[in-house]
C-alpha cells in the first residue's frame, strides 16, 4: 500500500517549495508539487519534479568509508560507524592536544537549508572550540547593501509586482532561480506593462522580457547613478520624499550630477541614449519596481552596487506606493524559531579563529602560521563551489591534513576524504525551514528511514559527540526532540498562530505571513539611508570592480537544470545541460578565431580550464560566461570554473565569484 505525505524542498532557493511524496513507508516512489503550499501552489522546478530519482540514485554513498588509495584518487573501503567514530575522535583528540582547537576547520554551506540540519554542526564545533566559518559565499553583499540603505524594511512581495507599472528584472535568472515569480512577470506583460532585463548574460531570460539591456559585468552601480542623473536632470525625482524621508540626499546629489549617461556608457558599455531612455521610462512610471537577483553583487564593489540600486528604486518616491520599490530577498521575516538553540554559541568558551569561506584554499595550504590539521566538510562541496580551486586541492593533498567529508555522493570534495561518512536526503530526516524570498515557515518530518547506513547531520554530530565523550544533554537528543524544543520556544513569527495553524504546521505544513509595510522605513531614524554614517564609505558612489589584466570578464550564471553542484547525480538533467560551455559574444569569439562548439581554454594567473565554446549575442561584449557548476567526473578535467577565481573578498566581506578576468583561446586537440 502506498500513501502520500507532504514534504519541503531543502535546497538553497528563495521559496522552500511544497512537495508531495508518494511512499510505501520504506522508499520514496514519486515526488510532485504540493498544490496546497501557500506560495508555490503546485509550481516547482524541473529538478524537483523527479526528486525520487535523486533519492534512489544508485550512486549514493551508503556506508562509512576509509581511504585506501592516494588522496583524491577516490579509492575507499567500507568501515562501520564505530570504526569511523573512533578514528575521527582519536585524531581530533590528538590535534586538540598538539595543535589546539583552531587547527580544526569545519566547512559547510547550502547542501541543506533547514534550521536543524544546517546549523547543528556549529554546536559540535563550538564545543570543540574549532575555527568558525564566515559564511559569505552566496549573496551576502546584496543583503548587506540593501540593509545599509533600507535597514529592516521589507522589500516588495513578488505578488505585489502585479501592481507595478514597469518592472526591471535586474541581474536575475528568474526562470532558473525563482520560478514562482515567472507567472507574475508574464501577467504583467499580458497586461501591457513593460518588463526590461538588465543582464550580463541574458540567454535564459531574454525571451520573457520586452527589452534586454546587456551590461558589462560589475558596472551596475554606474548605470544606477546615471539613471538617477537623468531623473534629476528632468526633475522627475520626488524631491519632497528625498529631502524629508531620506538621509543625505543633498550630500549625495553632487555625485549624481556628475554621473552622466556618457560617463556611464564608458563604464557599462550601454549606449548613453539607451541609458537616457531607460531612465526616463523609469522616472515617468507611476509605480516602477526593480526585481533584483544577486549576480551583480559578487564583485569587489558588490556592497556599493547593492546600495545604489535600492537608492535608485526610491528616487522617484516609488516605495510609498503599492507595487513601487524593489523585490529582492526577504530576510526580515520572522524570526520563527531561535536557531541558537541548535547552534549553541554558549558552548564556545573562547572566541575561535574565523576563516572566511572564500579563503579556504589559502587556509588549507598555510602550513606555517595557522596550520589546519583537520578539515570537516558537511552539506557543502567546496572543491566545486569555492574560488581558487587549485590551491584548495593543493591543501587537500597534504599528507598531514585529516579530511572528513559527510556526503550523499562522491563529489569532487569527497574524493579527498580520509574518512567519508554517508549523508541522508531531506525525506530521511526531520527539520524546519524559513524561506528567504517569502515569509513562510515549514516543518518537514522524516518520511522514510535513511537508506543503508546514512545518518542525518544531526545524528552524525550526536554520534561523534558521544565518540568524543561530550557530556552535554544537547548531543543526546533526537532531531524530533530538537524540533519540539524549537517549536515550544516560538519566536515572534509564530506567536499569533491559531490552533489550526499550529496543527497544520506540525503536520509537515507551511505557514505564511504577509510582508511588512514597505512604506514605513524600519531604520534607526525612520528614514531611508542614502548616506549611511556607520559605513567606511558613507556617501555612495561608483567604485571599480577588481578586474585584472586579462581582457575578458568571467562570470557564472545559474543553470536551470542543476543547483550549484546539486543534481549532477541525475543523468537526465546533466544530458540536457551538455558539455561545460563558455559563452562568448560573437565579436570576442571572432577576434580569437573561435566558433560555436570549439574546444577552448580559458586562462589567467591562477589556472587554465577547458570548456566548449558557445557563441551568442546574449552575453555582454568582453564577457565570458559559464553556466552552472560541473564536476570533474562530467568534464573529465580536474580543474573547473572556480580555479580561475581569486580569493579576493568584496567591500562587504563576501564572494567576488564574478569578478575575475581571463583570456580564451581555441584548443587544438
Ligand atoms: N536552477 C537553479 N536555481 C538556483 C540556483 C542554481 O544554481 N540553479 N542557485 C541557487 C542559489 S545558491 C542562489 S544564491 C540563487 C541565485 O539566484 P539569482 O540571484 O537569480 O542568480 P545569480 O547567481 O545572482 O545570477 C543572476 C544573474 O546575474 C547575472 N549577472 C552576473 N553578473 C552581473 C552583473 O554584473 N550585472 C548584471 N546586471 N547581471 C549580472 C548573471 O548573468 C545571472 O543571469 O539561486 C538559487 N536557485
Ligand atoms: N562556479 C560557481 N561557483 C559557485 C556558484 C556558481 O553559480 N558557480 N554559486 C555559489 C553559490 S550562490 C553558493 S550558495 C555556493 C554553494 O556552495 P555549496 O553549498 O558548497 O555547494 P553545493 O553544490 O550546493 O553542495 C552542497 C553539497 O551538500 C550535499 N548535501 C545535501 N544535503 C546534505 C545533507 O543533509 N547533509 C550533508 N552532509 N550533505 C548534504 C550535496 O550532496 C552537495 O554535494 O556555491 C557558490 N559557488
Ligand atoms: Mo547561493
mmCIF file of N, CA and C in Angstrom, residues 181-250:
data_model
loop_
_atom_site.group_PDB
_atom_site.id
_atom_site.type_symbol
_atom_site.label_atom_id
_atom_site.label_comp_id
_atom_site.label_asym_id
_atom_site.label_seq_id
_atom_site.Cartn_x
_atom_site.Cartn_y
_atom_site.Cartn_z
ATOM 1 N N UNK A 181 8.056 33.324 -9.536
ATOM 2 C CA UNK A 181 7.815 34.727 -9.903
ATOM 3 C C UNK A 181 7.563 34.876 -11.404
ATOM 4 N N UNK A 182 7.793 33.823 -12.169
ATOM 5 C CA UNK A 182 7.612 33.932 -13.625
ATOM 6 C C UNK A 182 6.173 34.286 -14.009
ATOM 7 N N UNK A 183 5.144 33.636 -13.407
ATOM 8 C CA UNK A 183 3.777 33.981 -13.807
ATOM 9 C C UNK A 183 3.457 35.464 -13.606
ATOM 10 N N UNK A 184 4.034 36.066 -12.562
ATOM 11 C CA UNK A 184 3.764 37.491 -12.313
ATOM 12 C C UNK A 184 4.336 38.331 -13.450
ATOM 13 N N UNK A 185 5.532 37.968 -13.898
ATOM 14 C CA UNK A 185 6.151 38.723 -14.994
ATOM 15 C C UNK A 185 5.339 38.543 -16.280
ATOM 16 N N UNK A 186 4.889 37.304 -16.508
ATOM 17 C CA UNK A 186 4.124 37.048 -17.729
ATOM 18 C C UNK A 186 2.788 37.786 -17.706
ATOM 19 N N UNK A 187 2.182 37.799 -16.523
ATOM 20 C CA UNK A 187 0.908 38.502 -16.368
ATOM 21 C C UNK A 187 1.086 40.002 -16.617
ATOM 22 N N UNK A 188 2.180 40.542 -16.113
ATOM 23 C CA UNK A 188 2.444 41.979 -16.297
ATOM 24 C C UNK A 188 2.520 42.296 -17.786
ATOM 25 N N UNK A 189 3.201 41.448 -18.527
ATOM 26 C CA UNK A 189 3.346 41.704 -19.963
ATOM 27 C C UNK A 189 2.005 41.582 -20.679
ATOM 28 N N UNK A 190 1.220 40.581 -20.267
ATOM 29 C CA UNK A 190 -0.108 40.430 -20.877
ATOM 30 C C UNK A 190 -0.961 41.667 -20.632
ATOM 31 N N UNK A 191 -0.731 42.287 -19.481
ATOM 32 C CA UNK A 191 -1.500 43.488 -19.148
ATOM 33 C C UNK A 191 -0.906 44.732 -19.820
ATOM 34 N N UNK A 192 0.067 44.518 -20.691
ATOM 35 C CA UNK A 192 0.618 45.634 -21.459
ATOM 36 C C UNK A 192 1.717 46.399 -20.746
ATOM 37 N N UNK A 193 2.206 45.883 -19.617
ATOM 38 C CA UNK A 193 3.294 46.585 -18.922
ATOM 39 C C UNK A 193 4.632 46.085 -19.458
ATOM 40 N N UNK A 194 5.626 46.941 -19.397
ATOM 41 C CA UNK A 194 6.925 46.539 -19.937
ATOM 42 C C UNK A 194 7.788 45.876 -18.874
ATOM 43 N N UNK A 195 8.464 44.803 -19.302
ATOM 44 C CA UNK A 195 9.434 44.133 -18.435
ATOM 45 C C UNK A 195 10.786 44.247 -19.134
ATOM 46 N N UNK A 196 11.728 44.919 -18.489
ATOM 47 C CA UNK A 196 13.040 45.166 -19.101
ATOM 48 C C UNK A 196 14.105 44.403 -18.316
ATOM 49 N N UNK A 197 14.973 43.723 -19.045
ATOM 50 C CA UNK A 197 16.006 42.894 -18.424
ATOM 51 C C UNK A 197 17.354 43.612 -18.469
ATOM 52 N N UNK A 198 18.024 43.693 -17.321
ATOM 53 C CA UNK A 198 19.382 44.261 -17.275
ATOM 54 C C UNK A 198 20.320 43.134 -16.873
ATOM 55 N N UNK A 199 21.100 42.676 -17.790
ATOM 56 C CA UNK A 199 21.840 41.423 -17.609
ATOM 57 C C UNK A 199 23.234 41.488 -18.204
ATOM 58 N N UNK A 200 24.102 40.629 -17.680
ATOM 59 C CA UNK A 200 25.391 40.426 -18.321
ATOM 60 C C UNK A 200 25.313 39.231 -19.271
ATOM 61 N N UNK A 201 24.345 38.340 -19.017
ATOM 62 C CA UNK A 201 24.129 37.179 -19.883
ATOM 63 C C UNK A 201 22.635 36.875 -19.874
ATOM 64 N N UNK A 202 21.975 37.179 -20.981
ATOM 65 C CA UNK A 202 20.502 37.170 -20.978
ATOM 66 C C UNK A 202 19.910 35.897 -21.572
ATOM 67 N N UNK A 203 20.744 34.883 -21.755
ATOM 68 C CA UNK A 203 20.356 33.717 -22.537
ATOM 69 C C UNK A 203 19.000 33.142 -22.138
ATOM 70 N N UNK A 204 18.779 32.942 -20.842
ATOM 71 C CA UNK A 204 17.521 32.292 -20.464
ATOM 72 C C UNK A 204 16.345 33.250 -20.342
ATOM 73 N N UNK A 205 16.609 34.485 -19.898
ATOM 74 C CA UNK A 205 15.502 35.386 -19.582
ATOM 75 C C UNK A 205 15.054 36.291 -20.727
ATOM 76 N N UNK A 206 15.917 36.499 -21.720
ATOM 77 C CA UNK A 206 15.563 37.442 -22.793
ATOM 78 C C UNK A 206 14.195 37.148 -23.425
ATOM 79 N N UNK A 207 13.851 35.870 -23.701
ATOM 80 C CA UNK A 207 12.567 35.622 -24.351
ATOM 81 C C UNK A 207 11.353 36.041 -23.510
ATOM 82 N N UNK A 208 11.555 36.263 -22.231
ATOM 83 C CA UNK A 208 10.424 36.599 -21.356
ATOM 84 C C UNK A 208 10.351 38.092 -21.058
ATOM 85 N N UNK A 209 11.173 38.869 -21.727
ATOM 86 C CA UNK A 209 11.207 40.305 -21.435
ATOM 87 C C UNK A 209 10.986 41.095 -22.723
ATOM 88 N N UNK A 210 10.509 42.343 -22.588
ATOM 89 C CA UNK A 210 10.259 43.170 -23.762
ATOM 90 C C UNK A 210 11.544 43.733 -24.339
ATOM 91 N N UNK A 211 12.507 43.947 -23.474
ATOM 92 C CA UNK A 211 13.764 44.520 -23.933
ATOM 93 C C UNK A 211 14.895 43.983 -23.068
ATOM 94 N N UNK A 212 16.041 43.766 -23.687
ATOM 95 C CA UNK A 212 17.212 43.325 -22.919
ATOM 96 C C UNK A 212 18.305 44.365 -23.048
ATOM 97 N N UNK A 213 18.863 44.743 -21.915
ATOM 98 C CA UNK A 213 20.000 45.664 -21.927
ATOM 99 C C UNK A 213 21.192 44.908 -21.366
ATOM 100 N N UNK A 214 22.182 44.680 -22.219
ATOM 101 C CA UNK A 214 23.368 43.944 -21.762
ATOM 102 C C UNK A 214 24.367 44.911 -21.155
ATOM 103 N N UNK A 215 24.856 44.552 -19.973
ATOM 104 C CA UNK A 215 25.761 45.441 -19.242
ATOM 105 C C UNK A 215 27.098 44.741 -18.999
ATOM 106 N N UNK A 216 28.173 45.504 -19.041
ATOM 107 C CA UNK A 216 29.494 44.969 -18.707
ATOM 108 C C UNK A 216 29.472 44.525 -17.229
ATOM 109 N N UNK A 217 29.884 43.300 -16.947
ATOM 110 C CA UNK A 217 29.786 42.796 -15.565
ATOM 111 C C UNK A 217 30.446 43.716 -14.536
ATOM 112 N N UNK A 218 29.780 43.852 -13.402
ATOM 113 C CA UNK A 218 30.368 44.585 -12.276
ATOM 114 C C UNK A 218 30.208 46.095 -12.353
ATOM 115 N N UNK A 219 29.417 46.586 -13.326
ATOM 116 C CA UNK A 219 29.328 48.043 -13.511
ATOM 117 C C UNK A 219 27.922 48.590 -13.256
ATOM 118 N N UNK A 220 27.060 47.811 -12.640
ATOM 119 C CA UNK A 220 25.660 48.227 -12.453
ATOM 120 C C UNK A 220 25.517 49.495 -11.618
ATOM 121 N N UNK A 221 26.492 49.739 -10.745
ATOM 122 C CA UNK A 221 26.436 50.947 -9.919
ATOM 123 C C UNK A 221 26.477 52.199 -10.796
ATOM 124 N N UNK A 222 27.283 52.150 -11.860
ATOM 125 C CA UNK A 222 27.383 53.299 -12.764
ATOM 126 C C UNK A 222 26.062 53.508 -13.502
ATOM 127 N N UNK A 223 25.419 52.412 -13.892
ATOM 128 C CA UNK A 223 24.118 52.531 -14.563
ATOM 129 C C UNK A 223 23.086 53.161 -13.619
ATOM 130 N N UNK A 224 23.045 52.674 -12.377
ATOM 131 C CA UNK A 224 22.072 53.204 -11.419
ATOM 132 C C UNK A 224 22.300 54.702 -11.207
ATOM 133 N N UNK A 225 23.563 55.098 -11.075
ATOM 134 C CA UNK A 225 23.868 56.521 -10.859
ATOM 135 C C UNK A 225 23.449 57.360 -12.069
ATOM 136 N N UNK A 226 23.758 56.864 -13.269
ATOM 137 C CA UNK A 226 23.425 57.641 -14.469
ATOM 138 C C UNK A 226 21.911 57.744 -14.643
ATOM 139 N N UNK A 227 21.191 56.695 -14.261
ATOM 140 C CA UNK A 227 19.726 56.791 -14.339
ATOM 141 C C UNK A 227 19.227 57.878 -13.382
ATOM 142 N N UNK A 228 19.839 57.954 -12.202
ATOM 143 C CA UNK A 228 19.434 58.998 -11.252
ATOM 144 C C UNK A 228 19.785 60.384 -11.798
ATOM 145 N N UNK A 229 20.910 60.465 -12.504
ATOM 146 C CA UNK A 229 21.317 61.762 -13.077
ATOM 147 C C UNK A 229 20.256 62.252 -14.057
ATOM 148 N N UNK A 230 19.790 61.347 -14.926
ATOM 149 C CA UNK A 230 18.780 61.734 -15.922
ATOM 150 C C UNK A 230 17.474 62.111 -15.212
ATOM 151 N N UNK A 231 17.102 61.311 -14.237
ATOM 152 C CA UNK A 231 15.856 61.565 -13.499
ATOM 153 C C UNK A 231 15.924 62.943 -12.818
ATOM 154 N N UNK A 232 17.073 63.228 -12.210
ATOM 155 C CA UNK A 232 17.222 64.512 -11.511
ATOM 156 C C UNK A 232 17.249 65.661 -12.520
ATOM 157 N N UNK A 233 17.937 65.424 -13.621
ATOM 158 C CA UNK A 233 18.061 66.477 -14.633
ATOM 159 C C UNK A 233 16.695 66.848 -15.224
ATOM 160 N N UNK A 234 15.833 65.847 -15.334
ATOM 161 C CA UNK A 234 14.490 66.065 -15.881
ATOM 162 C C UNK A 234 13.483 66.464 -14.793
ATOM 163 N N UNK A 235 13.950 66.552 -13.572
ATOM 164 C CA UNK A 235 13.057 66.916 -12.463
ATOM 165 C C UNK A 235 12.027 65.839 -12.148
ATOM 166 N N UNK A 236 12.349 64.592 -12.429
ATOM 167 C CA UNK A 236 11.390 63.504 -12.185
ATOM 168 C C UNK A 236 11.555 62.877 -10.800
ATOM 169 N N UNK A 237 12.557 63.324 -10.054
ATOM 170 C CA UNK A 237 12.735 62.768 -8.706
ATOM 171 C C UNK A 237 11.666 63.324 -7.767
ATOM 172 N N UNK A 238 11.399 62.579 -6.682
ATOM 173 C CA UNK A 238 10.423 63.056 -5.693
ATOM 174 C C UNK A 238 11.197 63.848 -4.636
ATOM 175 N N UNK A 239 11.322 65.129 -4.895
ATOM 176 C CA UNK A 239 12.172 65.999 -4.090
ATOM 177 C C UNK A 239 11.723 66.029 -2.613
ATOM 178 N N UNK A 240 10.424 66.111 -2.401
ATOM 179 C CA UNK A 240 9.928 66.181 -1.019
ATOM 180 C C UNK A 240 10.281 64.902 -0.280
ATOM 181 N N UNK A 241 10.026 63.787 -0.946
ATOM 182 C CA UNK A 241 10.339 62.493 -0.339
ATOM 183 C C UNK A 241 11.834 62.388 -0.025
ATOM 184 N N UNK A 242 12.648 62.755 -0.998
ATOM 185 C CA UNK A 242 14.103 62.602 -0.832
ATOM 186 C C UNK A 242 14.645 63.509 0.270
ATOM 187 N N UNK A 243 14.066 64.675 0.410
ATOM 188 C CA UNK A 243 14.550 65.596 1.446
ATOM 189 C C UNK A 243 13.983 65.251 2.821
ATOM 190 N N UNK A 244 12.730 64.816 2.846
ATOM 191 C CA UNK A 244 12.087 64.635 4.159
ATOM 192 C C UNK A 244 12.192 63.215 4.703
ATOM 193 N N UNK A 245 12.263 62.249 3.801
ATOM 194 C CA UNK A 245 12.222 60.878 4.312
ATOM 195 C C UNK A 245 13.499 60.087 4.052
ATOM 196 N N UNK A 246 14.511 60.778 3.566
ATOM 197 C CA UNK A 246 15.797 60.108 3.345
ATOM 198 C C UNK A 246 16.899 60.912 4.034
ATOM 199 N N UNK A 247 17.961 60.212 4.405
ATOM 200 C CA UNK A 247 19.115 60.885 4.999
ATOM 201 C C UNK A 247 20.187 61.073 3.935
ATOM 202 N N UNK A 248 20.685 62.305 3.800
ATOM 203 C CA UNK A 248 21.884 62.527 2.987
ATOM 204 C C UNK A 248 21.647 62.847 1.526
ATOM 205 N N UNK A 249 20.396 63.165 1.134
ATOM 206 C CA UNK A 249 20.121 63.447 -0.286
ATOM 207 C C UNK A 249 21.030 64.556 -0.807
ATOM 208 N N UNK A 250 21.139 65.640 -0.026
ATOM 209 C CA UNK A 250 21.915 66.777 -0.530
ATOM 210 C C UNK A 250 23.398 66.444 -0.669
#
